[in-house]
């Protein structure tokens, strides 16, 4: 299916719009702030100084980020035309960083509708790079102020939700507005549209398991990486650390809309991506990722978001699962060759 010019707002994303502040650091820096080399956490008081220090590093880069926003941007980049196939909702502050996010969304041709408030500054995420690891520390600030009744529920905004056919919300947004997620997820389920979610980080399964499991019956496609899958399995008492088994058990969790069987897709860095395929078939399929020379990997930050973005670009065009995964592998392969979740002018994907 070729996307027609009326396909604006076919893909809907909602999440935490953050400005990524990315710098190469050393182990001492990680140790100083008690960070693991490869992790995602929410900033605490002890991390305040981290944000002050990281901006003073010699090679600091600023990129529009936030997991969901990255993914819808990549989806839009893969699709190219028409513009504004992707809609994005989230909360920013009325400040310079907020203006940068607006400008970057516009440059990426994403139809961003931000809830703007002036009590909290625009959220930031420190990406502390060591080698090919990245430790992310998110200071949500404004992103945490998203209000369902002040934004999502407004008729002009809800109309954009109704226009969409595919929905994607990263698990990170569960810490902000689970009621907004549920409203969108139920709409998708009631209208037999596709609702996708991401496990996003181990701490989501550990500390936000209740809201996560409230949304799970509405999830048609669940994404995650190997670490997140293992944590999720542990929290749910699956009693297996076999990723294929975890995928099957996750697929079989209760589901509201029986017309669509849940699809589970787990990426594993350079190892094969695991996906559950046809119903009544207890197999999962392994999809090898594209080969890449270790020396070509610049920054793995954003690889997971990019995979989802590529996947969604094929999904909104109603391609088969295998094709969606191939598109995801392509976009992830492009993004890890560059700093931040950035991309060349046009994709070279056939």
Coordinates of C-alpha atoms in Angstrom, one line a residue, residues 3-322:
X3 CA 0.5 6.1 1.6
X4 CA -1.9 8.5 0.0
X5 CA -1.7 12.2 0.6
X6 CA -4.6 11.9 3.1
X7 CA -2.6 9.7 5.3
X8 CA -1.7 12.5 7.6
X9 CA -1.8 11.6 11.3
X10 CA -2.1 7.8 10.6
X11 CA 0.6 7.1 13.3
X12 CA 0.0 8.5 16.8
X13 CA 2.7 8.7 19.4
X14 CA 2.6 10.1 23.0
X15 CA 5.4 10.3 25.4
X16 CA 8.1 12.3 27.1
X17 CA 9.7 15.0 24.8
X18 CA 13.3 15.4 26.1
X19 CA 16.3 17.2 24.8
X20 CA 19.2 14.8 24.8
X21 CA 22.5 16.1 26.1
X22 CA 25.1 13.7 24.9
X23 CA 28.8 13.5 25.8
X24 CA 31.6 10.9 25.9
X25 CA 32.5 10.4 29.6
X26 CA 34.9 8.0 31.4
X27 CA 34.4 5.4 34.1
X28 CA 35.2 7.8 36.9
X29 CA 32.3 10.0 35.8
X30 CA 29.9 7.0 35.8
X31 CA 31.2 5.9 39.2
X32 CA 30.9 9.4 40.6
X33 CA 27.2 9.4 40.0
X34 CA 26.6 5.7 40.6
X35 CA 25.7 4.9 37.0
X36 CA 25.9 1.5 35.2
X37 CA 27.5 1.7 31.7
X38 CA 24.3 0.6 29.9
X39 CA 21.1 1.7 31.7
X40 CA 18.2 4.0 31.7
X41 CA 17.1 5.7 34.9
X42 CA 15.2 8.7 36.2
X43 CA 17.3 11.5 37.7
X44 CA 17.3 11.8 41.5
X45 CA 18.6 14.7 43.6
X46 CA 22.1 13.2 43.5
X47 CA 22.2 13.6 39.7
X48 CA 21.6 17.4 39.8
X49 CA 25.4 18.1 39.5
X50 CA 25.6 15.5 36.6
X51 CA 23.6 17.8 34.3
X52 CA 25.8 20.8 35.3
X53 CA 29.0 18.8 34.6
X54 CA 28.0 17.1 31.4
X55 CA 27.3 20.4 29.6
X56 CA 30.9 21.5 30.4
X57 CA 32.4 18.5 28.6
X58 CA 34.3 19.4 25.4
X59 CA 32.2 17.5 22.9
X60 CA 28.7 17.9 24.1
X61 CA 25.9 17.5 21.6
X62 CA 22.2 18.5 21.9
X63 CA 19.6 16.4 20.1
X64 CA 15.8 16.3 20.2
X65 CA 15.0 13.1 22.0
X66 CA 12.6 11.2 24.2
X67 CA 12.0 7.6 23.3
X68 CA 8.6 7.8 21.6
X69 CA 9.3 11.1 19.8
X70 CA 12.5 9.5 18.4
X71 CA 10.5 6.5 17.1
X72 CA 7.8 8.5 15.4
X73 CA 10.5 10.8 13.8
X74 CA 12.3 7.8 12.4
X75 CA 9.0 6.4 11.1
X76 CA 8.3 9.7 9.4
X77 CA 11.9 9.8 8.0
X78 CA 11.5 6.2 6.6
X79 CA 8.1 7.2 5.0
X80 CA 9.4 10.6 3.7
X81 CA 6.1 11.7 2.0
X82 CA 3.5 12.7 2.8
X83 CA 4.7 14.8 5.7
X84 CA 2.9 14.6 9.1
X85 CA 2.0 10.9 8.8
X86 CA 3.1 10.9 12.5
X87 CA 1.4 12.9 15.3
X88 CA 3.1 13.4 18.7
X89 CA 1.7 14.6 22.0
X90 CA 3.8 15.4 25.1
X91 CA 4.5 18.2 27.5
X92 CA 7.3 20.9 27.3
X93 CA 8.2 24.1 29.1
X94 CA 8.0 27.6 27.7
X95 CA 11.8 28.0 27.3
X96 CA 14.7 27.7 24.9
X97 CA 14.9 23.9 25.1
X98 CA 11.2 23.7 24.4
X99 CA 11.7 25.9 21.3
X100 CA 14.5 23.6 20.1
X101 CA 12.2 20.6 20.4
X102 CA 9.4 22.4 18.5
X103 CA 11.8 23.4 15.7
X104 CA 13.3 19.9 15.5
X105 CA 9.9 18.2 15.3
X106 CA 9.0 20.6 12.5
X107 CA 12.2 19.9 10.6
X108 CA 11.4 16.1 10.9
X109 CA 7.9 16.8 9.5
X110 CA 6.2 15.3 12.6
X111 CA 2.9 16.9 13.6
X112 CA 3.8 17.7 17.2
X113 CA 1.1 19.1 19.5
X114 CA 2.8 19.9 22.8
X115 CA 1.0 20.8 26.0
X116 CA 3.0 23.8 27.1
X117 CA 3.2 24.9 30.7
X118 CA 5.5 27.3 32.6
X119 CA 5.9 25.7 36.0
X120 CA 8.6 23.2 34.9
X121 CA 11.4 23.6 32.4
X122 CA 11.6 21.3 29.3
X123 CA 12.8 17.8 30.2
X124 CA 16.4 16.7 29.4
X125 CA 18.2 13.4 29.2
X126 CA 21.9 13.1 29.8
X127 CA 23.4 10.4 27.6
X128 CA 26.7 9.4 29.1
X129 CA 28.6 7.6 26.4
X130 CA 31.5 5.2 27.2
X131 CA 32.7 3.1 24.2
X132 CA 29.6 1.6 22.7
X133 CA 27.6 1.8 25.9
X134 CA 25.3 4.6 26.9
X135 CA 23.9 5.4 30.3
X136 CA 20.8 7.5 30.2
X137 CA 19.6 9.7 33.0
X138 CA 16.3 11.4 32.4
X139 CA 15.3 14.6 34.2
X140 CA 11.6 14.6 33.1
X141 CA 10.7 18.0 34.5
X142 CA 8.0 19.4 32.1
X143 CA 7.5 16.0 30.5
X144 CA 6.1 14.8 33.8
X145 CA 3.4 17.5 33.8
X146 CA 1.3 16.1 30.9
X147 CA -2.4 16.4 31.9
X148 CA -5.0 14.3 30.2
X149 CA -7.9 16.7 30.9
X150 CA -5.8 19.7 29.8
X151 CA -4.6 18.2 26.5
X152 CA -5.6 14.7 25.4
X153 CA -9.3 15.3 26.2
X154 CA -9.6 18.5 24.2
X155 CA -11.8 17.9 21.1
X156 CA -9.2 19.3 18.7
X157 CA -6.6 16.9 20.1
X158 CA -8.8 13.8 20.5
X159 CA -9.8 14.2 16.8
X160 CA -6.1 13.5 15.9
X161 CA -6.2 10.4 18.1
X162 CA -9.3 9.2 16.2
X163 CA -7.6 9.8 12.9
X164 CA -4.8 7.4 13.6
X165 CA -4.7 3.7 12.7
X166 CA -1.5 2.8 14.6
X167 CA -0.6 3.9 18.1
X168 CA 2.8 3.8 19.8
X169 CA 3.6 4.8 23.4
X170 CA 6.9 3.9 25.1
X171 CA 6.6 2.3 28.6
X172 CA 8.4 5.4 30.0
X173 CA 5.1 7.4 29.8
X174 CA 3.6 5.0 32.4
X175 CA 5.5 7.1 35.0
X176 CA 3.7 10.2 33.8
X177 CA 0.1 9.6 32.7
X178 CA -1.2 6.0 32.8
X179 CA -4.8 7.3 32.4
X180 CA -3.9 9.0 29.1
X181 CA -2.3 5.7 27.9
X182 CA -5.4 3.7 28.9
X183 CA -7.8 6.1 27.1
X184 CA -5.8 5.8 23.8
X185 CA -5.3 2.0 24.3
X186 CA -9.0 1.4 24.8
X187 CA -9.9 3.5 21.8
X188 CA -7.5 1.4 19.7
X189 CA -8.9 -1.9 21.0
X190 CA -12.6 -0.8 20.7
X191 CA -12.0 0.2 17.0
X192 CA -9.8 -2.8 16.1
X193 CA -6.8 -0.5 15.5
X194 CA -3.2 -1.4 16.4
X195 CA -1.8 -0.3 19.8
X196 CA 2.0 -0.8 20.3
X197 CA 4.0 -0.4 23.5
X198 CA 7.6 -0.8 24.7
X199 CA 8.9 -2.2 27.9
X200 CA 11.4 0.6 27.6
X201 CA 13.6 0.0 30.7
X202 CA 14.0 -2.6 33.5
X203 CA 12.8 -0.1 36.1
X204 CA 9.4 0.1 34.3
X205 CA 8.6 -3.6 34.9
X206 CA 10.1 -3.4 38.4
X207 CA 8.4 -0.2 39.8
X208 CA 5.5 0.5 37.4
X209 CA 4.3 -3.1 37.0
X210 CA 0.7 -2.3 38.1
X211 CA 0.0 0.4 35.4
X212 CA 1.9 -1.7 32.8
X213 CA -0.3 -4.7 33.5
X214 CA -3.4 -2.6 33.3
X215 CA -2.5 -1.6 29.8
X216 CA -1.2 -5.0 28.7
X217 CA -4.6 -6.4 27.7
X218 CA -4.8 -3.7 25.0
X219 CA -1.3 -4.2 23.7
X220 CA -1.3 -5.6 20.1
X221 CA 2.5 -5.3 19.6
X222 CA 5.0 -5.3 22.5
X223 CA 8.6 -4.3 22.0
X224 CA 11.6 -4.7 24.3
X225 CA 15.2 -5.6 24.5
X226 CA 16.8 -8.7 26.1
X227 CA 17.5 -7.0 29.4
X228 CA 14.0 -5.6 29.7
X229 CA 12.4 -8.9 28.6
X230 CA 14.4 -10.8 31.4
X231 CA 13.3 -8.3 34.0
X232 CA 9.7 -8.4 32.9
X233 CA 9.7 -12.2 33.0
X234 CA 11.2 -12.1 36.5
X235 CA 8.5 -9.7 37.7
X236 CA 5.8 -11.8 36.3
X237 CA 7.2 -15.0 37.7
X238 CA 7.7 -16.7 34.3
X239 CA 10.5 -18.9 35.7
X240 CA 12.5 -18.9 32.5
X241 CA 15.3 -16.9 31.2
X242 CA 14.9 -18.3 27.6
X243 CA 14.0 -15.2 25.5
X244 CA 11.9 -17.3 23.1
X245 CA 9.9 -18.7 26.0
X246 CA 9.5 -15.3 27.5
X247 CA 8.1 -14.0 24.2
X248 CA 5.6 -16.8 24.0
X249 CA 4.4 -16.4 27.6
X250 CA 4.1 -12.6 27.0
X251 CA 2.1 -13.2 23.8
X252 CA -0.3 -15.4 25.8
X253 CA -1.1 -12.9 28.5
X254 CA -4.8 -11.9 28.6
X255 CA -5.9 -9.8 25.7
X256 CA -9.0 -7.6 25.2
X257 CA -9.4 -7.5 21.4
X258 CA -9.4 -11.1 20.4
X259 CA -9.4 -10.2 16.7
X260 CA -5.7 -9.5 16.9
X261 CA -3.3 -11.8 18.4
X262 CA -0.5 -10.1 20.3
X263 CA 2.9 -9.9 18.6
X264 CA 6.0 -9.7 20.8
X265 CA 9.2 -8.4 19.4
X266 CA 12.5 -8.6 21.4
X267 CA 15.7 -7.1 20.1
X268 CA 19.1 -8.3 21.4
X269 CA 21.7 -5.8 20.2
X270 CA 23.9 -7.6 17.6
X271 CA 22.1 -10.9 18.2
X272 CA 19.0 -12.1 16.4
X273 CA 15.6 -10.3 17.0
X274 CA 13.0 -12.6 18.4
X275 CA 9.4 -12.4 17.3
X276 CA 6.2 -14.4 17.9
X277 CA 4.6 -15.2 14.6
X278 CA 1.3 -16.9 13.6
X279 CA -1.3 -18.0 16.1
X280 CA -1.7 -21.6 17.3
X281 CA 2.0 -22.0 16.4
X282 CA 4.2 -22.3 19.4
X283 CA 7.3 -21.2 17.6
X284 CA 9.0 -17.9 17.6
X285 CA 11.1 -16.7 14.7
X286 CA 14.6 -15.4 14.9
X287 CA 15.5 -12.6 12.5
X288 CA 19.3 -11.8 12.1
X289 CA 20.2 -8.2 12.3
X290 CA 22.3 -6.5 9.5
X291 CA 26.0 -7.0 9.8
X292 CA 28.0 -4.0 10.9
X293 CA 31.7 -3.6 11.5
X294 CA 32.4 -2.8 15.2
X295 CA 34.4 0.2 14.1
X296 CA 31.4 1.7 12.3
X297 CA 29.4 1.8 15.5
X298 CA 29.5 5.4 16.8
X299 CA 26.7 5.5 19.4
X300 CA 24.1 2.8 20.2
X301 CA 21.9 5.4 22.0
X302 CA 18.6 5.4 20.0
X303 CA 19.1 2.0 18.4
X304 CA 16.0 0.6 20.1
X305 CA 13.9 3.7 19.3
X306 CA 15.1 3.6 15.7
X307 CA 14.2 -0.1 15.4
X308 CA 10.7 0.7 16.5
X309 CA 10.5 3.7 14.2
X310 CA 11.5 1.6 11.1
X311 CA 9.0 -1.2 12.2
X312 CA 6.2 1.3 12.6
X313 CA 6.9 2.9 9.1
X314 CA 6.3 -0.5 7.5
X315 CA 3.3 -1.3 9.8
X316 CA 1.4 1.9 8.9
X317 CA 1.8 0.8 5.2
X318 CA 0.3 -2.5 6.2
X319 CA 3.4 -4.6 5.5
X320 CA 3.9 -8.1 6.9
X321 CA 5.7 -8.7 10.2
X322 CA 8.9 -9.9 8.5

